[in-house]
CSV table of C-alpha atoms and ligand atoms in Angstrom, one decimal:
chain,number,residue,atom,x,y,z
A,1,VAL,CA,0.0,0.0,0.0
A,2,GLN,CA,1.4,3.4,-1.0
A,3,PRO,CA,1.5,5.9,1.8
A,4,LEU,CA,-0.7,9.0,1.4
A,5,GLN,CA,1.2,11.8,-0.3
A,6,PHE,CA,0.3,15.4,0.2
A,7,SER,CA,2.9,17.1,-1.9
A,8,ASN,CA,2.2,15.7,-5.2
A,9,LYS,CA,4.1,17.4,-8.0
A,10,THR,CA,1.4,17.5,-10.6
A,11,HIS,CA,-1.1,19.1,-8.1
A,12,ASN,CA,1.4,21.7,-7.0
A,13,ASN,CA,2.2,22.6,-10.6
A,14,LYS,CA,-1.5,23.3,-11.3
A,15,LEU,CA,-1.6,26.1,-8.7
A,16,TYR,CA,1.2,28.0,-10.5
A,17,ILE,CA,-0.2,27.8,-14.0
A,18,PRO,CA,-1.0,31.4,-14.8
A,19,SER,CA,-4.4,31.8,-16.3
A,20,PHE,CA,-6.3,34.7,-17.6
A,21,GLY,CA,-9.2,33.8,-15.3
A,22,LEU,CA,-7.0,33.9,-12.2
A,23,VAL,CA,-5.5,37.3,-13.0
A,24,LEU,CA,-9.1,38.6,-13.6
A,25,VAL,CA,-10.1,37.4,-10.1
A,26,LEU,CA,-7.1,39.0,-8.5
A,27,LEU,CA,-7.8,42.3,-10.3
A,28,ILE,CA,-11.5,42.3,-9.2
A,29,SER,CA,-10.6,41.6,-5.6
A,30,LEU,CA,-8.0,44.4,-5.6
A,31,ALA,CA,-10.5,46.8,-7.0
A,32,SER,CA,-13.3,45.8,-4.5
A,33,PRO,CA,-15.0,48.8,-2.9
A,34,ALA,CA,-14.6,47.6,0.7
A,35,SER,CA,-11.4,49.5,1.5
A,36,SER,CA,-12.8,52.1,3.8
A,37,CYS,CA,-15.8,52.7,5.9
A,38,THR,CA,-18.8,54.3,4.2
A,39,GLU,CA,-19.4,58.0,4.2
A,40,GLN,CA,-22.6,57.5,6.1
A,41,GLU,CA,-21.0,55.6,8.9
A,42,LYS,CA,-18.2,58.2,9.1
A,43,THR,CA,-20.7,61.0,9.3
A,44,SER,CA,-22.6,59.4,12.2
A,45,LEU,CA,-19.4,58.8,14.1
A,46,LEU,CA,-18.4,62.4,13.5
A,47,GLN,CA,-21.8,63.5,14.8
A,48,PHE,CA,-21.1,61.5,18.0
A,49,LEU,CA,-17.8,63.3,18.3
A,50,ALA,CA,-19.4,66.7,17.8
A,51,GLY,CA,-21.8,66.0,20.7
A,52,LEU,CA,-18.9,65.6,23.1
A,53,SER,CA,-17.7,68.6,25.1
A,54,ARG,CA,-14.6,66.7,26.1
A,55,ASP,CA,-13.4,64.0,23.7
A,56,GLY,CA,-10.4,62.7,25.6
A,57,GLY,CA,-8.1,63.2,22.6
A,58,LEU,CA,-10.3,61.2,20.2
A,59,ALA,CA,-10.3,64.0,17.6
A,60,ALA,CA,-6.6,63.4,16.9
A,61,SER,CA,-7.5,60.0,15.5
A,62,TRP,CA,-11.1,60.6,14.3
A,63,GLN,CA,-10.1,62.7,11.2
A,64,ASP,CA,-12.5,63.2,8.3
A,65,GLY,CA,-10.7,62.1,5.2
A,66,THR,CA,-9.3,59.0,6.8
A,67,ASP,CA,-10.7,55.5,7.1
A,68,CYS,CA,-12.9,55.4,10.2
A,69,CYS,CA,-12.2,51.7,10.6
A,70,LYS,CA,-8.7,52.8,11.7
A,71,TRP,CA,-10.0,55.3,14.3
A,72,GLU,CA,-9.3,54.8,18.0
A,73,GLY,CA,-11.9,52.6,19.6
A,74,ILE,CA,-13.5,51.5,16.3
A,75,THR,CA,-13.6,48.0,14.9
A,76,CYS,CA,-15.0,47.0,11.5
A,77,ARG,CA,-15.6,43.6,9.9
A,78,LYS,CA,-14.1,42.6,6.5
A,79,ASP,CA,-16.7,44.6,4.5
A,80,ARG,CA,-15.7,47.7,6.5
A,81,THR,CA,-18.9,48.0,8.4
A,82,VAL,CA,-18.4,49.4,11.9
A,83,THR,CA,-19.2,46.6,14.4
A,84,LYS,CA,-17.7,47.8,17.7
A,85,ILE,CA,-17.2,51.1,19.4
A,86,LEU,CA,-15.2,50.5,22.5
A,87,LEU,CA,-14.4,53.7,24.4
A,88,PRO,CA,-14.4,52.9,28.1
A,89,SER,CA,-12.6,55.2,30.6
A,90,LYS,CA,-11.6,57.8,28.0
A,91,GLY,CA,-12.7,60.9,30.0
A,92,LEU,CA,-15.6,61.6,27.6
A,93,GLU,CA,-18.0,64.4,28.5
A,94,GLY,CA,-21.1,65.6,26.7
A,95,LYS,CA,-24.1,63.8,25.1
A,96,ILE,CA,-24.5,60.4,23.4
A,97,SER,CA,-25.6,61.3,19.9
A,98,GLN,CA,-28.7,59.5,18.5
A,99,SER,CA,-26.6,59.1,15.3
A,100,LEU,CA,-25.0,56.0,16.7
A,101,GLY,CA,-28.4,54.3,16.2
A,102,ILE,CA,-28.0,54.4,12.4
A,103,LEU,CA,-24.8,52.3,12.3
A,104,THR,CA,-26.4,49.2,10.9
A,105,GLY,CA,-23.7,46.8,11.8
A,106,LEU,CA,-22.8,48.0,15.3
A,107,GLN,CA,-23.0,45.1,17.7
A,108,TYR,CA,-21.0,46.3,20.7
A,109,LEU,CA,-21.1,49.8,22.2
A,110,ASP,CA,-19.1,50.3,25.4
A,111,LEU,CA,-19.0,53.9,26.7
A,112,SER,CA,-18.6,52.9,30.4
A,113,HIS,CA,-16.6,54.8,33.0
A,114,ASN,CA,-16.9,58.2,31.3
A,115,SER,CA,-18.7,61.4,32.4
A,116,LEU,CA,-21.5,61.4,29.7
A,117,SER,CA,-24.7,63.2,30.6
A,118,GLY,CA,-28.2,63.7,29.2
A,119,GLY,CA,-30.4,60.8,28.2
A,120,LEU,CA,-29.8,57.5,26.5
A,121,PRO,CA,-31.2,58.1,23.0
A,122,LEU,CA,-34.1,55.8,22.0
A,123,GLU,CA,-32.4,55.4,18.6
A,124,VAL,CA,-29.5,53.7,20.3
A,125,LEU,CA,-31.6,51.5,22.6
A,126,LEU,CA,-33.7,50.5,19.7
A,127,SER,CA,-30.8,49.8,17.4
A,128,SER,CA,-31.5,46.9,15.1
A,129,SER,CA,-28.0,45.5,15.5
A,130,ILE,CA,-26.6,46.3,19.0
A,131,ILE,CA,-26.1,43.1,21.1
A,132,ILE,CA,-24.1,44.6,24.0
A,133,LEU,CA,-24.8,48.1,25.3
A,134,ASP,CA,-22.7,49.2,28.2
A,135,VAL,CA,-23.0,52.8,29.4
A,136,SER,CA,-22.4,52.1,33.1
A,137,PHE,CA,-20.6,54.6,35.3
A,138,ASN,CA,-21.6,57.8,33.6
A,139,GLN,CA,-24.0,60.6,34.6
A,140,LEU,CA,-26.8,59.8,32.2
A,141,ASN,CA,-30.2,60.9,33.5
A,142,GLY,CA,-33.9,60.9,32.5
A,143,THR,CA,-36.1,57.9,32.3
A,144,LEU,CA,-35.9,54.8,30.2
A,145,GLN,CA,-38.6,55.2,27.7
A,146,GLU,CA,-41.4,52.8,26.9
A,147,LEU,CA,-41.0,51.4,23.4
A,148,PRO,CA,-43.7,51.9,20.7
A,149,SER,CA,-45.8,48.7,20.9
A,150,SER,CA,-45.2,48.0,17.2
A,151,THR,CA,-41.4,47.7,17.8
A,152,PRO,CA,-40.1,44.5,16.1
A,153,ALA,CA,-37.8,42.2,18.1
A,154,ARG,CA,-34.4,43.7,19.0
A,155,PRO,CA,-31.2,41.7,19.2
A,156,LEU,CA,-30.0,43.4,22.5
A,157,GLN,CA,-28.7,40.8,24.9
A,158,VAL,CA,-26.7,42.8,27.5
A,159,LEU,CA,-27.9,46.1,28.8
A,160,ASN,CA,-25.7,47.7,31.5
A,161,ILE,CA,-26.9,51.1,32.6
A,162,SER,CA,-25.8,50.7,36.1
A,163,SER,CA,-24.2,53.6,38.1
A,164,ASN,CA,-26.0,56.5,36.4
A,165,LEU,CA,-28.7,59.0,37.4
A,166,PHE,CA,-31.7,57.3,35.7
A,167,ALA,CA,-35.0,57.8,37.5
A,168,GLY,CA,-38.7,57.1,37.1
A,169,GLN,CA,-40.4,53.8,36.6
A,170,PHE,CA,-38.8,51.0,34.8
A,171,PRO,CA,-40.5,50.4,31.4
A,172,SER,CA,-43.3,47.9,31.6
A,173,THR,CA,-44.9,45.6,29.1
A,174,THR,CA,-43.9,47.7,26.2
A,175,TRP,CA,-40.4,46.1,26.5
A,176,LYS,CA,-41.7,43.1,24.6
A,177,ALA,CA,-39.3,43.8,21.8
A,178,MET,CA,-36.4,43.1,24.0
A,179,GLU,CA,-36.9,39.4,23.7
A,180,ASN,CA,-33.2,38.5,23.5
A,181,LEU,CA,-32.1,40.1,26.7
A,182,MET,CA,-29.9,37.9,28.8
A,183,ALA,CA,-28.5,40.4,31.3
A,184,VAL,CA,-29.9,43.7,32.7
A,185,ASN,CA,-27.8,45.7,35.1
A,186,ALA,CA,-29.7,48.8,36.3
A,187,SER,CA,-28.1,48.9,39.7
A,188,ASN,CA,-27.1,52.2,41.4
A,189,ASN,CA,-29.6,54.5,39.8
A,190,SER,CA,-32.8,56.1,41.2
A,191,PHE,CA,-35.5,54.0,39.7
A,192,THR,CA,-38.8,54.1,41.5
A,193,GLY,CA,-42.1,52.2,41.5
A,194,GLN,CA,-42.8,48.5,41.4
A,195,ILE,CA,-40.2,45.9,40.2
A,196,PRO,CA,-41.5,45.1,36.7
A,197,THR,CA,-43.6,41.9,36.4
A,198,HIS,CA,-43.0,41.3,32.7
A,199,PHE,CA,-39.3,40.6,32.6
A,200,CYS,CA,-39.3,37.0,31.7
A,201,SER,CA,-42.5,36.9,29.6
A,202,SER,CA,-40.8,39.4,27.3
A,203,SER,CA,-37.3,38.2,27.8
A,204,PRO,CA,-37.4,34.4,28.4
A,205,SER,CA,-33.5,34.1,28.2
A,206,LEU,CA,-32.9,36.5,31.1
A,207,ALA,CA,-30.1,35.1,33.3
A,208,VAL,CA,-28.9,38.2,35.2
A,209,LEU,CA,-31.1,40.8,36.7
A,210,ASN,CA,-29.4,43.4,38.9
A,211,LEU,CA,-31.7,46.2,40.3
A,212,CYS,CA,-29.9,46.9,43.5
A,213,LEU,CA,-29.3,50.3,44.9
A,214,ASN,CA,-32.4,52.0,43.6
A,215,LYS,CA,-35.7,53.1,45.1
A,216,PHE,CA,-38.0,50.3,44.0
A,217,SER,CA,-40.9,49.6,46.3
A,218,GLY,CA,-44.0,47.4,46.4
A,219,ASN,CA,-43.8,43.6,46.6
A,220,ILE,CA,-41.6,41.0,44.8
A,221,PRO,CA,-43.6,40.1,41.7
A,222,LYS,CA,-44.5,36.4,41.6
A,223,GLN,CA,-43.9,36.4,37.8
A,224,LEU,CA,-40.2,36.4,38.5
A,225,GLY,CA,-40.7,32.7,39.1
A,226,ASP,CA,-41.3,32.3,35.4
A,227,CYS,CA,-37.6,33.2,34.8
A,228,SER,CA,-36.5,29.7,34.0
A,229,LYS,CA,-33.0,30.8,32.9
A,230,LEU,CA,-32.4,33.2,35.8
A,231,ARG,CA,-29.1,32.6,37.6
A,232,GLU,CA,-28.6,35.9,39.3
A,233,LEU,CA,-31.2,38.1,41.0
A,234,ARG,CA,-30.2,41.1,43.0
A,235,PHE,CA,-32.4,43.8,44.3
A,236,GLY,CA,-30.7,44.7,47.5
A,237,TYR,CA,-30.8,48.2,48.9
A,238,ASN,CA,-34.3,49.1,47.7
A,239,ASN,CA,-37.7,49.6,49.5
A,240,VAL,CA,-39.3,46.3,48.6
A,241,SER,CA,-41.7,44.9,51.3
A,242,GLY,CA,-44.1,42.0,51.9
A,243,ILE,CA,-43.2,38.3,51.7
A,244,VAL,CA,-41.2,36.2,49.3
A,245,PRO,CA,-43.8,34.7,47.0
A,246,ASP,CA,-43.8,30.9,46.7
A,247,GLU,CA,-43.6,31.2,42.9
A,248,LEU,CA,-40.1,32.7,43.1
A,249,PHE,CA,-38.8,29.3,44.1
A,250,ASN,CA,-39.7,28.0,40.6
A,251,ALA,CA,-36.7,29.8,39.2
A,252,THR,CA,-34.6,26.8,40.1
A,253,LEU,CA,-31.4,27.8,38.2
A,254,LEU,CA,-30.8,30.6,40.7
A,255,GLU,CA,-27.2,30.7,41.9
A,256,TYR,CA,-27.1,34.1,43.4
A,257,LEU,CA,-30.0,35.6,45.3
A,258,SER,CA,-29.8,38.9,47.2
A,259,PHE,CA,-32.6,40.9,48.7
A,260,ARG,CA,-30.4,42.6,51.3
A,261,ASN,CA,-31.6,45.8,53.0
A,262,ASN,CA,-35.3,45.9,52.1
A,263,HIS,CA,-38.4,45.5,54.2
A,264,LEU,CA,-39.3,41.9,53.5
A,265,ASN,CA,-40.9,39.8,56.2
A,266,GLY,CA,-42.4,36.3,56.8
A,267,VAL,CA,-40.6,33.1,57.5
A,268,LEU,CA,-38.0,31.1,55.5
A,269,ASP,CA,-40.1,28.5,53.8
A,270,GLY,CA,-38.4,25.2,54.4
A,271,VAL,CA,-40.4,23.3,51.7
A,272,HIS,CA,-39.9,25.8,48.9
A,273,ILE,CA,-36.3,26.8,49.5
A,274,THR,CA,-35.1,23.3,48.7
A,275,LYS,CA,-36.0,23.8,45.1
A,276,LEU,CA,-33.1,26.2,44.8
A,277,ARG,CA,-30.5,23.6,44.8
A,278,ASN,CA,-28.1,25.6,42.7
A,279,LEU,CA,-27.8,28.4,45.2
A,280,VAL,CA,-24.3,29.5,45.9
A,281,THR,CA,-25.1,32.8,47.6
A,282,LEU,CA,-28.2,33.7,49.6
A,283,ASP,CA,-28.3,37.1,51.1
A,284,LEU,CA,-31.4,38.1,53.0
A,285,GLY,CA,-29.7,40.3,55.5
A,286,GLY,CA,-31.2,43.6,56.7
A,287,ASN,CA,-34.9,42.6,56.4
A,288,ASN,CA,-37.6,41.6,58.9
A,289,PHE,CA,-37.7,37.8,58.4
A,290,SER,CA,-38.8,35.9,61.5
A,291,GLY,CA,-39.2,32.3,62.7
A,292,GLU,CA,-36.4,29.7,62.5
A,293,ILE,CA,-33.9,28.6,59.9
A,294,PRO,CA,-35.5,25.4,58.4
A,295,ASP,CA,-33.7,22.1,58.7
A,296,SER,CA,-34.0,21.6,55.0
A,297,ILE,CA,-31.3,24.3,54.4
A,298,GLY,CA,-29.0,21.4,54.7
A,299,GLN,CA,-30.1,20.3,51.2
A,300,LEU,CA,-28.5,23.3,49.6
A,301,LYS,CA,-25.2,21.6,49.0
A,302,LYS,CA,-23.7,24.3,46.8
A,303,LEU,CA,-24.3,27.1,49.3
A,304,GLU,CA,-21.1,29.1,50.0
A,305,GLU,CA,-22.4,32.3,51.4
A,306,PHE,CA,-25.4,32.6,53.7
A,307,HIS,CA,-26.3,36.0,55.1
A,308,LEU,CA,-29.3,36.4,57.5
A,309,ASP,CA,-27.9,39.2,59.7
A,310,ASN,CA,-30.1,42.0,60.9
A,311,ASN,CA,-33.4,40.2,60.9
A,312,ASN,CA,-35.8,38.9,63.6
A,313,LEU,CA,-34.9,35.2,63.4
A,314,SER,CA,-35.1,33.0,66.4
A,315,GLY,CA,-34.7,29.5,67.7
A,316,GLU,CA,-31.6,27.3,67.4
A,317,LEU,CA,-29.3,26.9,64.5
A,318,PRO,CA,-30.3,23.6,62.8
A,319,SER,CA,-27.6,21.0,62.9
A,320,ALA,CA,-28.4,20.3,59.3
A,321,LEU,CA,-26.4,23.4,58.4
A,322,SER,CA,-23.3,21.3,58.8
A,323,ASN,CA,-24.5,19.4,55.6
A,324,CYS,CA,-23.8,22.5,53.6
A,325,THR,CA,-20.2,21.5,53.2
A,326,ASN,CA,-19.2,24.3,50.8
A,327,LEU,CA,-20.1,27.1,53.2
A,328,ILE,CA,-17.4,29.8,53.4
A,329,ALA,CA,-19.3,32.6,55.1
A,330,ILE,CA,-22.4,32.6,57.3
A,331,ASP,CA,-23.5,35.8,58.9
A,332,LEU,CA,-26.3,35.6,61.5
A,333,LYS,CA,-25.6,38.7,63.7
A,334,LYS,CA,-28.3,40.9,65.1
A,335,ASN,CA,-31.1,38.3,65.3
A,336,ASN,CA,-32.8,36.6,68.2
A,337,PHE,CA,-31.2,33.2,68.0
A,338,SER,CA,-30.9,31.1,71.2
A,339,GLY,CA,-29.4,27.8,72.3
A,340,GLN,CA,-25.8,26.6,72.0
A,341,LEU,CA,-23.5,26.1,69.1
A,342,THR,CA,-22.2,22.6,69.0
A,343,LYS,CA,-18.4,22.1,68.7
A,344,GLN,CA,-19.0,20.5,65.3
A,345,GLN,CA,-20.9,23.5,64.0
A,346,ILE,CA,-18.2,25.9,65.1
A,347,ARG,CA,-15.5,23.7,63.5
A,348,ARG,CA,-17.4,23.5,60.3
A,349,ALA,CA,-18.1,27.2,60.2
A,350,ALA,CA,-14.5,28.0,60.8
A,351,PHE,CA,-12.8,25.5,58.6
A,352,THR,CA,-15.1,24.4,55.8
A,353,LYS,CA,-13.7,24.9,52.3
A,354,ASN,CA,-10.2,25.4,53.6
A,355,GLY,CA,-10.1,22.0,55.3
B,401,LIG,C1,-30.5,65.8,33.1
B,401,LIG,O1,-29.4,66.6,33.6
B,401,LIG,C2,-29.2,67.9,33.0
B,401,LIG,C3,-28.0,68.5,33.6
B,401,LIG,O2,-26.9,67.6,33.4
B,401,LIG,C4,-30.5,68.7,33.3
B,401,LIG,O3,-30.3,69.9,32.7
B,401,LIG,C5,-31.7,68.0,32.8
B,401,LIG,O4,-32.9,68.7,33.2
B,401,LIG,C6,-31.8,66.6,33.4
B,401,LIG,N1,-32.9,65.9,32.7
B,401,LIG,C7,-33.8,65.2,33.4
B,401,LIG,C8,-34.9,64.5,32.6
B,401,LIG,O5,-33.7,65.0,34.6
B,402,LIG,C1,-22.0,45.6,32.7
B,402,LIG,O1,-22.8,44.5,32.9
B,402,LIG,C2,-22.5,43.4,32.1
B,402,LIG,C3,-23.6,42.4,32.3
B,402,LIG,O2,-23.7,42.1,33.6
B,402,LIG,C4,-21.1,43.0,32.4
B,402,LIG,O3,-20.8,41.9,31.6
B,402,LIG,C5,-20.1,44.1,32.3
B,402,LIG,O4,-18.9,43.7,32.7
B,402,LIG,C6,-20.6,45.3,33.1
B,402,LIG,N1,-19.7,46.4,32.8
B,402,LIG,C7,-19.0,47.0,33.7
B,402,LIG,C8,-18.1,48.2,33.3
B,402,LIG,O5,-19.0,46.6,34.9
B,403,LIG,C1,-23.5,45.7,37.6
B,403,LIG,O1,-22.8,46.9,37.5
B,403,LIG,C2,-22.0,47.1,38.7
B,403,LIG,C3,-21.3,48.4,38.5
B,403,LIG,O2,-22.2,49.5,38.7
B,403,LIG,C4,-21.0,46.0,38.9
B,403,LIG,O3,-20.3,46.2,40.1
B,403,LIG,C5,-21.7,44.7,39.0
B,403,LIG,O4,-20.8,43.7,39.0
B,403,LIG,C6,-22.6,44.5,37.8
B,403,LIG,N1,-23.4,43.3,38.0
B,403,LIG,C7,-23.7,42.5,37.1
B,403,LIG,C8,-24.4,41.3,37.5
B,403,LIG,O5,-23.3,42.6,36.0
B,404,LIG,C1,-22.8,54.5,42.0
B,404,LIG,O1,-22.7,55.4,40.9
B,404,LIG,C2,-21.9,56.5,41.2
B,404,LIG,C3,-22.0,57.5,40.0
B,404,LIG,O2,-21.7,56.8,38.8
B,404,LIG,C4,-20.4,56.1,41.5
B,404,LIG,O3,-19.6,57.2,41.7
B,404,LIG,C5,-20.4,55.1,42.6
B,404,LIG,O4,-19.1,54.6,42.8
B,404,LIG,C6,-21.4,54.0,42.3
B,404,LIG,N1,-21.5,53.1,43.5
B,404,LIG,C7,-21.4,51.8,43.4
B,404,LIG,C8,-21.5,51.0,44.7
B,404,LIG,O5,-21.1,51.2,42.4
B,405,LIG,C1,-41.2,52.7,50.8
B,405,LIG,O1,-42.4,52.0,50.5
B,405,LIG,C2,-43.5,52.3,51.3
B,405,LIG,C3,-44.7,51.5,50.9
B,405,LIG,O2,-44.3,50.2,50.5
B,405,LIG,C4,-43.8,53.8,51.1
B,405,LIG,O3,-44.9,54.1,51.9
B,405,LIG,C5,-42.6,54.6,51.4
B,405,LIG,O4,-42.9,56.0,51.1
B,405,LIG,C6,-41.4,54.2,50.6
B,405,LIG,N1,-40.2,54.9,51.0
B,405,LIG,C7,-39.4,55.5,50.1
B,405,LIG,C8,-38.2,56.2,50.6
B,405,LIG,O5,-39.6,55.4,48.9
B,406,LIG,C1,-44.7,27.7,40.6
B,406,LIG,O1,-44.9,27.7,42.0
B,406,LIG,C2,-46.3,27.7,42.4
B,406,LIG,C3,-46.3,27.9,43.9
B,406,LIG,O2,-45.2,27.3,44.5
B,406,LIG,C4,-47.0,26.5,41.9
B,406,LIG,O3,-48.3,26.5,42.3
B,406,LIG,C5,-46.9,26.5,40.4
B,406,LIG,O4,-47.5,25.3,39.9
B,406,LIG,C6,-45.5,26.6,39.9
B,406,LIG,N1,-45.4,26.7,38.5
B,406,LIG,C7,-44.6,26.1,37.7
B,406,LIG,C8,-44.7,26.3,36.3
B,406,LIG,O5,-43.9,25.2,38.1
B,407,LIG,C1,-39.8,45.3,60.9
B,407,LIG,O1,-41.2,45.3,61.3
B,407,LIG,C2,-41.5,46.1,62.4
B,407,LIG,C3,-42.9,45.9,62.8
B,407,LIG,O2,-43.7,45.8,61.7
B,407,LIG,C4,-41.2,47.6,61.9
B,407,LIG,O3,-41.4,48.5,62.9
B,407,LIG,C5,-39.8,47.7,61.4
B,407,LIG,O4,-39.6,49.0,60.8
B,407,LIG,C6,-39.5,46.7,60.3
B,407,LIG,N1,-38.1,46.7,60.0
B,407,LIG,C7,-37.6,46.7,58.7
B,407,LIG,C8,-36.1,46.7,58.5
B,407,LIG,O5,-38.4,46.6,57.8
B,408,LIG,C1,-27.6,15.7,56.7
B,408,LIG,O1,-26.8,14.7,56.2
B,408,LIG,C2,-27.0,13.5,57.0
B,408,LIG,C3,-26.0,12.5,56.5
B,408,LIG,O2,-25.8,12.5,55.1
B,408,LIG,C4,-28.4,13.0,56.7
B,408,LIG,O3,-28.6,11.8,57.5
B,408,LIG,C5,-29.4,14.1,57.1
B,408,LIG,O4,-30.7,13.6,56.8
B,408,LIG,C6,-29.1,15.3,56.4
B,408,LIG,N1,-30.0,16.4,56.9
B,408,LIG,C7,-30.6,17.2,56.2
B,408,LIG,C8,-31.5,18.2,56.8
B,408,LIG,O5,-30.4,17.3,54.9
B,409,LIG,C1,-40.0,39.4,65.8
B,409,LIG,O1,-40.6,38.1,65.7
B,409,LIG,C2,-41.5,37.8,66.8
B,409,LIG,C3,-42.0,36.4,66.6
B,409,LIG,O2,-40.9,35.5,66.5
B,409,LIG,C4,-42.6,38.8,66.8
B,409,LIG,O3,-43.5,38.6,67.9
B,409,LIG,C5,-42.1,40.2,66.9
B,409,LIG,O4,-43.1,41.2,66.7
B,409,LIG,C6,-41.1,40.4,65.8
B,409,LIG,N1,-40.5,41.7,65.9
B,409,LIG,C7,-40.4,42.6,64.9
B,409,LIG,C8,-39.7,43.9,65.2
B,409,LIG,O5,-40.9,42.4,63.8
B,410,LIG,C1,-36.6,37.1,71.2
B,410,LIG,O1,-37.2,35.8,71.6
B,410,LIG,C2,-37.8,35.7,72.9
B,410,LIG,C3,-38.2,34.3,73.1
B,410,LIG,O2,-37.3,33.4,72.6
B,410,LIG,C4,-38.9,36.7,72.9
B,410,LIG,O3,-39.4,36.7,74.3
B,410,LIG,C5,-38.4,38.1,72.6
B,410,LIG,O4,-39.6,39.0,72.5
B,410,LIG,C6,-37.8,38.1,71.3
B,410,LIG,N1,-37.2,39.4,70.9
B,410,LIG,C7,-37.6,40.1,69.9
B,410,LIG,C8,-36.9,41.4,69.7
B,410,LIG,O5,-38.3,39.6,69.0
């Protein structure tokens, strides 16, 4: 049997036979129009630049008459369509121009950690191409607008508007168009009103929802239990009251759950809590929970952090806690617990994870 040969002379030779057809193909590809970004894209970028009162030196690179694909912070794909604008921490001040909304191939817009002010233009939020929108750590204000109910589905997957000055109610059912959202980080703003109920009926893929450090009030909407993909739910440091609805425990993929510093009350439901077998962090500190820690807590085998401090819990610590062998931190201070800690509990609490 002859061994397989890769460098066969006759094959190689074929590649070097000059042919009129090959030359033509080469000529056409050299003359292809995709050698610079389009005038329209350049114009909308220059409009964005013009809206800045401090450009952090961008103007030196963003020169009309040059290929905008080579400008600082800009990435294009092979056909010279702008796909990314990455300008975090550039010292930018001024407004975000609505002109960024007409870049038809823009997928990733990162303007985080600047000093931009004014509103987030609806044209940008409603972009038909943006997948990741990160404007966190700026001074943007105003409200998040409702979307026209006729808005077709948008590709947006990640929305990070955290650490700004947004206020007002969070948009409600009219956010149906945001059906691809996977992560929403609206923490550290001044949103008021009820936590929206619609999140997961409009955005069934939602995995991360961070609303902490706002002024949300009212109760925990039971519809959050429909969030079958939800891994992280945080709304600490708000003004939410009432009990934790049983339905919430249907969100069984939850790994991180924090309601810290609200006004929740009621008891920790020993039956329902065991559904959250993926929980790694449970932070209920700074509320008004009462009653005892249920024995069934021992079934949460992945639990690493468990914060119940500053509540009104009582009774003895269940010995089943020692079944949570991954616990690193447990904070029970400022409650009304009684009884004695067993030596085993103390040893576990002190040495779990590190042996
Ligand atoms: C947003 O802040 C600017 C000042 O930076 C202010 O003039 C404007 O009224 C504010 N807009 C809203 C809707 O609060
Ligand atoms: C904004 O939030 C997204 C999604 O949670 C995250 O991936 C990103 O790192 C955040 N940006 C900053 C600057 O923290
Ligand atoms: C949300 O943004 C804050 C910054 O404001 C950041 O610390 C946090 O990690 C983000 N959370 C998520 C889940 O992306
Ligand atoms: C909240 O946002 C402000 C303004 O952007 C920022 O200075 C502060 O560090 C943020 N706080 C947290 C906890 O992220
Ligand atoms: C907190 O919520 C309660 C009702 O649930 C309301 O009466 C109170 O005004 C709210 N406080 C703030 C600071 O929003
Ligand atoms: C969600 O939980 C509630 C109450 O615990 C229950 O009645 C309901 O059947 C659950 N729904 C689903 C879809 O599992
Ligand atoms: C806990 O409930 C009591 C009695 O209803 C109330 O006075 C207190 O303000 C509540 N504490 C918190 C942190 O919500
Ligand atoms: C804790 O683990 C022990 C041994 O595996 C088991 O017998 C006990 O039922 C567990 N308790 C709880 C509450 O899970
Ligand atoms: C604390 O819980 C007890 C019952 O365990 C209840 O009688 C008392 O009113 C609660 N205190 C507050 C401040 O909610
Ligand atoms: C703490 O629990 C005891 C009974 O175990 C009860 O008499 C007392 O009122 C409780 N204190 C508070 C602040 O709830």
